[in-house]
Short mmCIF file of C-alpha atoms and ligand atoms in Angstrom, two decimals:
data_model
loop_
_atom_site.label_atom_id
_atom_site.label_comp_id
_atom_site.label_asym_id
_atom_site.label_seq_id
_atom_site.Cartn_x
_atom_site.Cartn_y
_atom_site.Cartn_z
CA UNK A 88 -18.69 44.35 -21.83
CA UNK A 89 -20.38 42.64 -24.75
CA UNK A 90 -21.34 39.14 -23.66
CA UNK A 91 -23.52 38.51 -26.68
CA UNK A 92 -20.57 37.63 -28.88
CA UNK A 93 -19.80 34.55 -26.76
CA UNK A 94 -20.87 31.49 -28.77
CA UNK A 95 -23.93 29.65 -27.49
CA UNK A 96 -23.93 26.06 -26.21
CA UNK A 97 -25.95 24.94 -29.21
CA UNK A 98 -23.71 26.63 -31.71
CA UNK A 99 -20.63 25.01 -30.20
CA UNK A 100 -22.33 21.62 -30.12
CA UNK A 101 -22.98 21.92 -33.85
CA UNK A 102 -19.39 22.68 -34.76
CA UNK A 103 -17.85 19.88 -36.76
CA UNK A 104 -14.86 19.31 -34.47
CA UNK A 105 -17.15 18.88 -31.47
CA UNK A 106 -18.86 16.00 -33.29
CA UNK A 107 -15.80 13.84 -32.77
CA UNK A 108 -15.80 14.58 -29.05
CA UNK A 109 -19.51 13.78 -28.79
CA UNK A 110 -18.88 10.43 -30.46
CA UNK A 111 -16.13 9.63 -28.02
CA UNK A 112 -17.32 11.04 -24.69
CA UNK A 113 -21.09 11.19 -25.22
CA UNK A 114 -23.43 14.18 -25.65
CA UNK A 115 -24.08 14.86 -21.94
CA UNK A 116 -20.42 15.03 -20.92
CA UNK A 117 -19.55 17.38 -23.81
CA UNK A 118 -22.56 19.66 -23.23
CA UNK A 119 -21.83 19.92 -19.49
CA UNK A 120 -18.20 20.71 -20.13
CA UNK A 121 -19.11 23.43 -22.68
CA UNK A 122 -21.57 24.98 -20.21
CA UNK A 123 -18.89 25.08 -17.55
CA UNK A 124 -16.34 26.72 -19.86
CA UNK A 125 -18.90 29.30 -21.04
CA UNK A 126 -19.83 30.15 -17.43
CA UNK A 127 -16.19 30.69 -16.57
CA UNK A 128 -15.75 32.84 -19.68
CA UNK A 129 -18.68 35.08 -18.68
CA UNK A 130 -17.30 35.47 -15.15
CA UNK A 131 -13.84 36.40 -16.42
CA UNK A 132 -15.30 38.98 -18.82
CA UNK A 133 -17.55 40.49 -16.14
CA UNK A 134 -14.62 40.75 -13.73
CA UNK A 135 -12.62 42.47 -16.43
CA UNK A 136 -9.86 39.82 -16.28
CA UNK A 137 -10.29 39.37 -20.01
CA UNK A 138 -10.94 42.02 -22.68
CA UNK A 139 -12.84 40.06 -25.30
CA UNK A 140 -14.40 36.61 -25.70
CA UNK A 141 -12.30 33.74 -27.10
CA UNK A 142 -13.11 32.38 -30.55
CA UNK A 143 -14.98 29.20 -31.29
CA UNK A 144 -11.79 27.19 -31.92
CA UNK A 145 -10.47 28.06 -28.48
CA UNK A 146 -13.63 26.73 -26.82
CA UNK A 147 -13.41 23.49 -28.78
CA UNK A 148 -9.74 23.05 -27.80
CA UNK A 149 -10.51 23.81 -24.13
CA UNK A 150 -13.33 21.33 -24.14
CA UNK A 151 -11.18 18.63 -25.73
CA UNK A 152 -8.32 19.22 -23.34
CA UNK A 153 -10.52 19.10 -20.24
CA UNK A 154 -12.38 16.00 -21.31
CA UNK A 155 -9.10 14.23 -22.01
CA UNK A 156 -7.91 15.18 -18.55
CA UNK A 157 -11.12 14.09 -16.79
CA UNK A 158 -11.22 10.86 -18.72
CA UNK A 159 -7.86 9.57 -17.48
CA UNK A 160 -8.33 6.54 -15.25
CA UNK A 161 -8.23 8.12 -11.81
CA UNK A 162 -6.12 5.31 -10.35
CA UNK A 163 -2.91 4.91 -12.31
CA UNK A 164 0.74 3.92 -12.04
CA UNK A 165 3.36 6.22 -10.53
CA UNK A 166 7.10 5.95 -9.95
CA UNK A 167 7.72 5.47 -6.23
CA UNK A 168 11.03 7.25 -5.61
CA UNK A 169 10.11 8.24 -2.05
CA UNK A 170 12.60 5.81 -0.56
CA UNK A 171 9.81 3.96 1.26
CA UNK A 172 9.58 0.54 -0.35
CA UNK A 173 6.18 -0.55 1.02
CA UNK A 174 4.40 2.80 0.78
CA UNK A 175 0.79 2.42 1.93
CA UNK A 176 -0.39 5.53 0.04
CA UNK A 177 1.28 4.24 -3.13
CA UNK A 178 -0.33 0.81 -2.96
CA UNK A 179 2.30 -1.15 -0.95
CA UNK A 180 3.65 -4.27 -2.69
CA UNK A 181 3.87 -4.56 -6.50
CA UNK A 182 2.99 -8.01 -7.78
CA UNK A 183 5.39 -10.31 -9.63
CA UNK A 184 4.90 -10.96 -13.34
CA UNK A 185 3.67 -14.45 -12.56
CA UNK A 186 0.68 -13.12 -10.60
CA UNK A 187 -0.35 -10.88 -13.46
CA UNK A 188 -0.66 -13.87 -15.81
CA UNK A 189 -2.69 -15.80 -13.25
CA UNK A 190 -4.98 -12.81 -12.67
CA UNK A 191 -5.51 -12.38 -16.41
CA UNK A 192 -6.76 -15.91 -16.92
CA UNK A 193 -9.01 -15.79 -13.83
CA UNK A 194 -10.48 -12.43 -14.88
CA UNK A 195 -11.49 -13.48 -18.36
CA UNK A 196 -13.04 -16.87 -17.57
CA UNK A 197 -15.43 -18.42 -15.10
CA UNK A 198 -13.45 -20.37 -12.48
CA UNK A 199 -13.82 -23.00 -9.76
CA UNK A 200 -13.84 -20.42 -6.97
CA UNK A 201 -16.30 -22.38 -4.82
CA UNK A 202 -16.70 -25.51 -6.89
CA UNK A 203 -15.07 -28.88 -6.44
CA UNK A 204 -14.32 -29.97 -9.99
CA UNK A 205 -13.90 -33.66 -9.10
CA UNK A 206 -17.06 -34.17 -7.09
CA UNK A 207 -19.17 -31.50 -8.76
CA UNK A 208 -20.15 -30.31 -5.31
CA UNK A 209 -19.91 -26.91 -3.73
CA UNK A 210 -16.34 -26.06 -2.69
CA UNK A 211 -14.68 -23.68 -0.25
CA UNK A 212 -12.93 -20.57 -1.58
CA UNK A 213 -10.30 -20.76 1.18
CA UNK A 214 -9.28 -24.27 0.06
CA UNK A 215 -7.17 -22.88 -2.79
CA UNK A 216 -4.82 -21.26 -0.29
CA UNK A 217 -5.13 -23.28 2.90
CA UNK A 218 -2.82 -26.20 2.08
CA UNK A 219 -0.07 -23.97 0.79
CA UNK A 220 -0.34 -21.63 3.80
CA UNK A 221 -0.07 -24.62 6.14
CA UNK A 222 2.89 -26.01 4.19
CA UNK A 223 4.75 -22.70 4.33
CA UNK A 224 3.98 -21.71 7.92
CA UNK A 225 3.77 -25.07 9.67
CA UNK A 226 0.30 -24.19 10.98
CA UNK A 227 -2.59 -26.69 11.16
CA UNK A 228 -5.16 -24.54 9.38
CA UNK A 229 -5.59 -21.19 7.64
CA UNK A 230 -8.17 -18.74 6.39
CA UNK A 231 -8.00 -15.43 4.52
CA UNK A 232 -9.87 -12.11 4.54
CA UNK A 233 -9.73 -8.66 2.98
CA UNK A 234 -6.83 -7.19 5.01
CA UNK A 235 -5.07 -7.64 8.32
CA UNK A 236 -7.29 -5.14 10.13
CA UNK A 237 -10.25 -7.31 9.07
CA UNK A 238 -8.36 -10.41 10.22
CA UNK A 239 -7.91 -8.97 13.73
CA UNK A 240 -11.55 -7.86 13.88
CA UNK A 241 -12.76 -11.29 12.79
CA UNK A 242 -10.53 -13.24 15.17
CA UNK A 243 -11.63 -11.08 18.12
CA UNK A 244 -15.28 -11.36 17.20
CA UNK A 245 -15.18 -15.11 16.63
CA UNK A 246 -13.16 -16.06 19.70
CA UNK A 247 -13.84 -13.40 22.32
CA UNK A 248 -17.18 -11.69 21.73
CA UNK A 249 -18.68 -10.40 24.99
CA UNK A 250 -15.58 -11.62 26.80
CA UNK A 251 -12.30 -10.11 28.00
CA UNK A 252 -9.10 -9.87 25.97
CA UNK A 253 -5.84 -9.19 27.80
CA UNK A 254 -3.34 -6.88 26.06
CA UNK A 255 -0.15 -5.26 27.34
CA UNK A 256 -0.30 -1.46 27.73
CA UNK A 257 2.87 -1.29 25.64
CA UNK A 258 1.03 -2.78 22.66
CA UNK A 259 -2.11 -0.64 22.41
CA UNK A 260 -1.11 0.51 18.96
CA UNK A 261 -2.51 2.94 16.44
CA UNK A 262 -1.61 2.21 12.81
CA UNK A 263 -2.05 4.91 10.15
CA UNK A 264 -5.56 5.18 8.77
CA UNK A 265 -7.32 4.79 12.13
CA UNK A 266 -6.62 1.18 13.09
CA UNK A 267 -6.51 1.38 16.90
CA UNK A 268 -6.55 -1.67 19.15
CA UNK A 269 -9.04 -0.26 21.71
CA UNK A 270 -11.44 0.76 18.92
CA UNK A 271 -11.20 -2.59 17.12
CA UNK A 272 -11.94 -4.33 20.43
CA UNK A 273 -15.06 -2.26 20.85
CA UNK A 274 -16.19 -2.98 17.27
CA UNK A 275 -15.60 -6.69 17.78
CA UNK A 276 -17.71 -6.64 20.93
CA UNK A 277 -14.81 -7.49 23.26
CA UNK A 278 -13.81 -5.99 26.56
CA UNK A 279 -10.22 -4.78 26.58
CA UNK A 280 -8.27 -5.66 29.71
CA UNK A 281 -5.04 -3.62 29.73
CA UNK A 282 -2.18 -5.00 31.78
CA UNK A 283 1.36 -3.91 32.71
CA UNK A 284 2.71 -0.46 31.93
CA UNK A 285 3.79 1.36 28.78
CA UNK A 286 7.43 0.24 29.07
CA UNK A 287 7.23 -2.97 31.13
CA UNK A 288 4.83 -5.89 31.17
CA UNK A 289 5.58 -9.16 33.00
CA UNK A 290 4.22 -12.72 33.02
CA UNK A 291 2.53 -12.00 36.36
CA UNK A 292 0.61 -9.08 34.84
CA UNK A 293 -1.13 -11.49 32.49
CA UNK A 294 -1.62 -14.20 35.11
CA UNK A 295 -3.02 -11.84 37.76
CA UNK A 296 -5.67 -10.55 35.38
CA UNK A 297 -7.00 -13.86 34.08
CA UNK A 298 -10.54 -14.58 35.30
CA UNK A 299 -13.54 -16.69 34.25
CA UNK A 300 -14.48 -14.18 31.59
CA UNK A 301 -11.04 -14.08 29.91
CA UNK A 302 -11.27 -15.42 26.35
CA UNK A 303 -7.93 -14.45 24.82
CA UNK A 304 -4.38 -13.25 25.42
CA UNK A 305 -3.51 -10.94 22.55
CA UNK A 306 -0.01 -9.92 21.51
CA UNK A 307 0.26 -7.02 19.05
CA UNK A 308 3.40 -6.29 17.06
CA UNK A 309 4.41 -2.68 17.75
CA UNK A 310 4.84 -2.09 14.06
CA UNK A 311 5.50 1.62 13.89
CA UNK A 312 7.40 2.33 17.10
CA UNK A 313 9.91 0.74 19.42
CA UNK A 314 10.07 0.98 23.20
CA UNK A 315 13.71 1.11 24.22
CA UNK A 316 15.65 1.58 27.44
CA UNK A 317 14.13 0.28 30.69
CA UNK A 318 11.60 -2.01 29.05
CA UNK A 319 10.46 -5.60 28.98
CA UNK A 320 7.75 -7.55 27.26
CA UNK A 321 6.42 -11.07 27.47
CA UNK A 322 7.35 -12.84 24.25
CA UNK A 323 5.18 -15.22 22.23
CA UNK A 324 6.73 -18.34 23.69
CA UNK A 325 6.10 -17.24 27.29
CA UNK A 326 2.60 -16.09 26.42
CA UNK A 327 1.84 -19.46 24.78
CA UNK A 328 2.95 -21.15 28.04
CA UNK A 329 0.52 -19.05 30.07
CA UNK A 330 -2.23 -19.81 27.54
CA UNK A 331 -1.62 -23.54 27.90
CA UNK A 332 -1.56 -23.36 31.68
CA UNK A 333 -4.92 -21.58 31.87
CA UNK A 334 -6.44 -23.08 28.70
CA UNK A 335 -6.94 -19.69 27.02
CA UNK A 336 -6.17 -19.09 23.31
CA UNK A 337 -3.14 -16.91 22.56
CA UNK A 338 -3.38 -14.72 19.46
CA UNK A 339 -0.59 -12.70 17.84
CA UNK A 340 -1.27 -9.84 15.43
CA UNK A 341 2.09 -9.82 13.64
CA UNK A 342 1.16 -6.99 11.28
CA UNK A 343 3.72 -7.71 8.63
CA UNK A 344 5.70 -10.76 9.63
CA UNK A 345 7.69 -12.62 7.01
CA UNK A 346 7.81 -16.11 5.57
CA UNK A 347 11.59 -15.96 5.18
CA UNK A 348 14.47 -15.00 7.46
CA UNK A 349 15.31 -11.47 6.30
CA UNK A 350 18.68 -11.39 8.09
CA UNK A 351 20.09 -13.79 5.46
CA UNK A 352 20.21 -10.76 3.12
CA UNK A 353 21.58 -8.40 5.75
CA UNK A 354 18.12 -6.96 6.41
CA UNK A 355 16.89 -6.23 9.95
CA UNK A 356 15.31 -9.04 11.95
CA UNK A 357 11.54 -9.42 11.63
CA UNK A 358 9.72 -12.36 13.24
CA UNK A 359 8.87 -15.15 10.79
CA UNK A 360 5.42 -16.71 10.87
CA UNK A 361 7.06 -20.14 11.23
CA UNK A 362 8.85 -19.09 14.43
CA UNK A 363 5.65 -17.81 16.02
CA UNK A 364 3.79 -21.01 15.07
CA UNK A 365 6.63 -23.01 16.67
CA UNK A 366 6.42 -20.87 19.81
CA UNK A 367 2.98 -22.40 20.30
CA UNK A 368 0.81 -19.35 19.57
CA UNK A 369 -2.72 -20.52 18.69
CA UNK A 370 -3.69 -17.97 16.04
CA UNK A 371 -1.52 -15.54 14.02
CA UNK A 372 -2.69 -12.74 11.74
CA UNK A 373 -0.59 -10.88 9.14
CA UNK A 374 -0.91 -8.77 5.98
CA UNK A 375 -0.69 -10.01 2.40
CA UNK A 376 0.76 -6.78 1.02
CA UNK A 377 3.46 -5.92 3.54
CA UNK A 378 6.71 -7.93 3.67
CA UNK A 379 4.98 -10.93 2.10
CA UNK A 380 4.93 -8.90 -1.13
CA UNK A 381 1.48 -9.95 -2.32
CA UNK A 382 -1.95 -8.37 -2.85
CA UNK A 383 -3.99 -6.72 -0.08
CA UNK A 384 -5.21 -9.51 2.20
CA UNK A 385 -5.36 -10.57 5.82
CA UNK A 386 -4.01 -14.04 6.51
CA UNK A 387 -5.01 -16.02 9.59
CA UNK A 388 -3.16 -19.24 10.47
CA UNK A 389 -3.35 -21.44 13.55
CA UNK A 390 -4.93 -24.34 15.38
CA UNK A 391 -7.57 -26.23 13.43
CA UNK A 392 -10.31 -25.98 16.02
CA UNK A 393 -9.97 -22.19 16.38
CA UNK A 394 -9.64 -21.53 12.64
CA UNK A 395 -12.78 -23.54 12.06
CA UNK A 396 -14.63 -21.37 14.60
CA UNK A 397 -13.30 -18.25 12.86
CA UNK A 398 -14.47 -19.51 9.44
CA UNK A 399 -17.99 -19.99 10.77
CA UNK A 400 -18.31 -16.44 12.14
CA UNK A 401 -20.91 -14.41 10.18
CA UNK A 402 -18.35 -11.61 9.75
CA UNK A 403 -16.17 -13.94 7.65
CA UNK A 404 -18.73 -13.77 4.82
CA UNK A 405 -18.60 -9.97 4.86
CA UNK A 406 -14.80 -9.89 4.86
CA UNK A 407 -14.09 -12.68 2.36
CA UNK A 408 -11.53 -12.43 -0.42
CA UNK A 409 -12.29 -11.89 -4.09
CA UNK A 410 -11.26 -14.51 -6.68
CA UNK A 411 -8.66 -12.18 -8.26
CA UNK A 412 -6.93 -11.75 -4.91
CA UNK A 413 -7.07 -15.48 -4.19
CA UNK A 414 -5.38 -16.18 -7.53
CA UNK A 415 -2.75 -13.47 -6.99
CA UNK A 416 -2.06 -14.51 -3.41
CA UNK A 417 -1.64 -18.13 -4.46
CA UNK A 418 0.92 -17.23 -7.12
CA UNK A 419 2.90 -15.10 -4.65
CA UNK A 420 2.82 -17.77 -1.93
CA UNK A 421 3.87 -20.33 -4.52
CA UNK A 422 7.10 -18.37 -5.08
CA UNK A 423 7.99 -19.04 -1.44
CA UNK A 424 8.37 -22.71 -2.32
CA UNK A 425 11.61 -21.61 -4.00
CA UNK A 426 13.05 -19.14 -1.48
CA UNK A 427 16.33 -18.90 -3.41
CA UNK A 428 14.49 -17.17 -6.28
CA UNK A 429 12.61 -14.64 -4.13
CA UNK A 430 15.06 -11.75 -4.41
CA UNK A 431 14.84 -12.05 -8.17
CA UNK A 432 11.14 -12.71 -8.70
CA UNK A 433 9.32 -10.94 -5.89
CA UNK A 434 9.40 -7.15 -6.43
CA UNK A 435 9.27 -6.28 -2.70
CA UNK A 436 12.27 -8.43 -1.84
CA UNK A 437 14.02 -7.42 -5.06
CA UNK A 438 13.83 -3.76 -4.00
CA UNK A 439 14.75 -4.46 -0.38
CA UNK A 440 17.82 -6.50 -1.30
CA UNK A 441 19.03 -4.38 -4.23
CA UNK A 442 22.78 -3.85 -3.89
CA UNK A 443 24.04 -0.44 -2.88
CA UNK A 444 26.42 -0.48 -5.80
CA UNK A 445 23.64 -1.16 -8.31
CA UNK A 446 21.61 1.72 -6.84
CA UNK A 447 24.59 4.08 -7.07
CA UNK A 448 25.36 3.16 -10.68
CA UNK A 449 21.69 3.67 -11.60
CA UNK A 450 21.56 7.09 -9.93
CA UNK A 451 24.71 8.11 -11.80
CA UNK A 452 23.21 7.00 -15.12
CA UNK A 453 20.12 9.14 -14.56
CA UNK A 454 21.91 12.24 -13.28
CA UNK A 455 23.34 13.43 -16.65
CA UNK A 456 19.96 12.98 -18.36
CA UNK A 457 18.28 15.08 -15.69
CA UNK A 458 21.02 17.70 -15.97
CA UNK A 459 20.38 17.99 -19.67
CA UNK A 460 16.61 18.43 -19.21
CA UNK A 461 16.83 20.81 -16.26
CA UNK A 462 19.70 22.63 -17.98
CA UNK A 463 21.39 24.83 -15.41
CA UNK A 464 18.31 25.86 -13.51
CA UNK A 465 19.14 23.65 -10.51
CA UNK A 466 21.89 21.82 -8.65
CA UNK A 467 21.82 18.09 -9.28
CA UNK A 468 23.80 15.67 -7.16
CA UNK A 469 23.95 11.99 -6.34
CA UNK A 470 24.25 11.51 -2.57
CA UNK A 471 23.92 8.81 0.09
CA UNK A 472 20.52 8.47 1.68
CA UNK A 473 18.47 6.01 3.71
CA UNK A 474 15.48 4.04 2.44
CA UNK A 475 12.71 2.78 4.66
CA UNK A 476 10.95 -0.56 4.45
CA UNK A 477 7.60 1.06 5.25
CA UNK A 478 4.13 -0.19 6.18
CA UNK A 479 5.16 -0.34 9.80
CA UNK A 480 7.72 -3.07 9.24
CA UNK A 481 10.94 -2.52 11.13
CA UNK A 482 10.30 1.20 11.66
CA UNK A 483 13.61 2.22 13.16
CA UNK A 484 15.84 0.29 10.80
CA UNK A 485 16.95 2.11 7.66
CA UNK A 486 18.59 0.76 4.51
CA UNK A 487 21.54 2.61 2.97
CA UNK A 488 20.68 3.85 -0.53
CA UNK A 489 21.46 6.57 -3.09
CA UNK A 490 19.30 9.42 -4.26
CA UNK A 491 19.47 12.16 -6.83
CA UNK A 492 18.89 15.55 -5.22
CA UNK A 493 17.62 18.60 -7.05
CA UNK A 494 18.13 21.89 -5.22
CA UNK A 495 18.10 25.59 -5.92
CA UNK A 496 21.35 26.99 -7.34
CA UNK A 497 21.13 29.87 -4.89
CA UNK A 498 20.65 27.79 -1.74
CA UNK A 499 19.24 30.64 0.36
CA UNK A 500 16.75 32.00 -2.14
CA UNK A 501 13.05 30.99 -2.43
CA UNK A 502 13.65 27.37 -1.47
CA UNK A 503 9.90 26.90 -0.94
CA UNK A 504 8.62 28.05 -4.30
CA UNK A 505 11.54 26.45 -6.12
CA UNK A 506 10.80 23.09 -4.51
CA UNK A 507 7.07 23.44 -5.19
CA UNK A 508 7.74 23.97 -8.87
CA UNK A 509 10.05 20.93 -9.01
CA UNK A 510 7.52 18.71 -7.22
CA UNK A 511 4.79 19.89 -9.55
CA UNK A 512 6.89 19.30 -12.68
CA UNK A 513 7.62 15.69 -11.67
CA UNK A 514 4.04 14.92 -10.68
CA UNK A 515 2.77 16.28 -14.02
CA UNK A 516 4.75 13.72 -16.03
CA UNK A 517 2.68 11.10 -17.91
CA UNK A 518 3.61 8.58 -15.20
CA UNK A 519 3.87 10.86 -12.16
CA UNK A 520 7.15 10.65 -10.24
CA UNK A 521 6.78 10.83 -6.45
CA UNK A 522 9.88 11.86 -4.53
CA UNK A 523 10.34 13.52 -1.15
CA UNK A 524 11.70 16.78 0.19
CA UNK A 525 14.61 16.68 2.61
CA UNK A 526 17.10 19.37 3.66
CA UNK A 527 15.74 21.90 1.16
CA UNK A 528 16.22 19.52 -1.76
CA UNK A 529 13.92 17.34 -3.84
CA UNK A 530 15.18 13.76 -3.45
CA UNK A 531 14.62 10.83 -5.77
CA UNK A 532 15.68 7.58 -4.08
CA UNK A 533 16.20 5.21 -7.01
CA UNK A 534 16.09 1.96 -4.97
CA UNK A 535 12.60 1.13 -6.31
CA UNK A 536 13.17 2.33 -9.88
CA UNK A 537 12.92 -0.71 -12.12
CA UNK A 538 11.63 0.56 -15.46
CA UNK A 539 14.56 2.87 -16.16
CA UNK A 540 13.78 3.14 -19.87
CA UNK A 541 10.26 4.53 -19.39
CA UNK A 542 11.49 6.83 -16.64
CA UNK A 543 14.18 8.34 -18.87
CA UNK A 544 11.95 8.53 -21.94
CA UNK A 545 9.31 10.64 -20.24
CA UNK A 546 11.84 13.14 -18.87
CA UNK A 547 11.61 15.04 -22.15
CA UNK A 548 8.18 16.22 -20.93
CA UNK A 549 9.61 17.61 -17.70
CA UNK A 550 8.70 21.25 -17.54
CA UNK A 551 10.75 23.18 -14.95
C1 LIG B 1839 -0.36 -3.09 9.36
C2 LIG B 1839 -0.91 -3.63 10.59
C3 LIG B 1839 -2.28 -3.87 10.71
C4 LIG B 1839 -3.24 -3.55 9.61
O1 LIG B 1839 -2.99 -4.36 8.49
P1 LIG B 1839 -3.68 -4.00 7.07
O2 LIG B 1839 -3.28 -5.14 6.18
O3 LIG B 1839 -3.13 -2.69 6.67
O4 LIG B 1839 -5.15 -3.95 7.30
C5 LIG B 1839 -2.74 -4.39 11.90
N1 LIG B 1839 -1.89 -4.67 12.90
C6 LIG B 1839 -0.56 -4.47 12.81
C7 LIG B 1839 0.31 -4.80 13.97
C8 LIG B 1839 -0.03 -3.93 11.65
O5 LIG B 1839 1.29 -3.71 11.54
#
């Protein structure tokens, strides 16, 4: 095999069409890419997989193509047609248009993040959100951190370090991505005191385990499972009573929680933050990007004295929110001042409350376009399906929806490789489409499809 006819790195770098690439991507990136392609070429020739070397043009094209690919922003938009509205791996809540405008102005200017404009003195970054959070939840005080896991860690560390925290055995949860209550306790420097049993915990279980070293009664929302049958738990109101009786703070990690009553739209019941505040719980933590529909954040509301202790904990500084998130969270919370507009303006609630009829009509509009593109290489149907809220909220409750299914014409034959090729074709689109596989079919639940025009336009690139 004659390897000498392969062009050299230098010769390729001097070719006029490479010049353009060097201008755009820089000399180092282009040279490294060329070296890689030439190495691969030599290997292929030596292995006999290829008879003769490619010409110079081919190398230039390869180089251009690969650099274009590598240079795509690694984090980019996708279409979430999985049927899970708050999909953690797909970034959970999408922000409303209003937040985007606020973020834009904060990003491109200095701002009064920690500056009191009136007095000219140093301000508090939490102050931008605290009043509104108190107004909406009915709590006395509030603070915010990077996410709800951080909120739980901070609250434990600030209020119960080197002390005991009582938790029911039915609530020792693990949330995806390695958030486990016993581990968080350890990290926060607290001693976990488990009480009750997996299925039943009573008031006396808490009371009998309180001692001089008890610093907190913690209730954890069992976000991703439900204990049914012969079971009982001590609710927030009862727990708050015990806390008062023994003068021990009661904390509730609500996980998602909601600021509005979801049942008004026929959605499953989820505790509202306001209810838990009213129950007398001292501190409540919840996520910004679950049912609230905002950016990633951990929100802590509760009694003034305790929140002030939490704010002073050294961990708070390490877990504090960025100005962009503060601005975005404010604009989302502000929408809750007009609850009647939420299902229109807040993407999460818009998707969750979308009417079944609207979803069906949408699926039926897309079906013929897909049929045209896929020709007759697959079966395409619109069928009933169930969407999930996701992110641990209301795990067992499903929402009726419609999806478009794509399945092999010959149902028995090569289902695996057929489905793989369909998945790959959809993920290779300019804005990747993420569906799910169920019953040997590729399913696209259109509940969360909002930009129909872009979705349809890019189908011409679908390569099945
Ligand atoms: C989701 C959840 C968390 C973690 O919240 P993040 O915002 O994802 O950090 C903690 N506790 C409960 C009960 C949850 O549901």
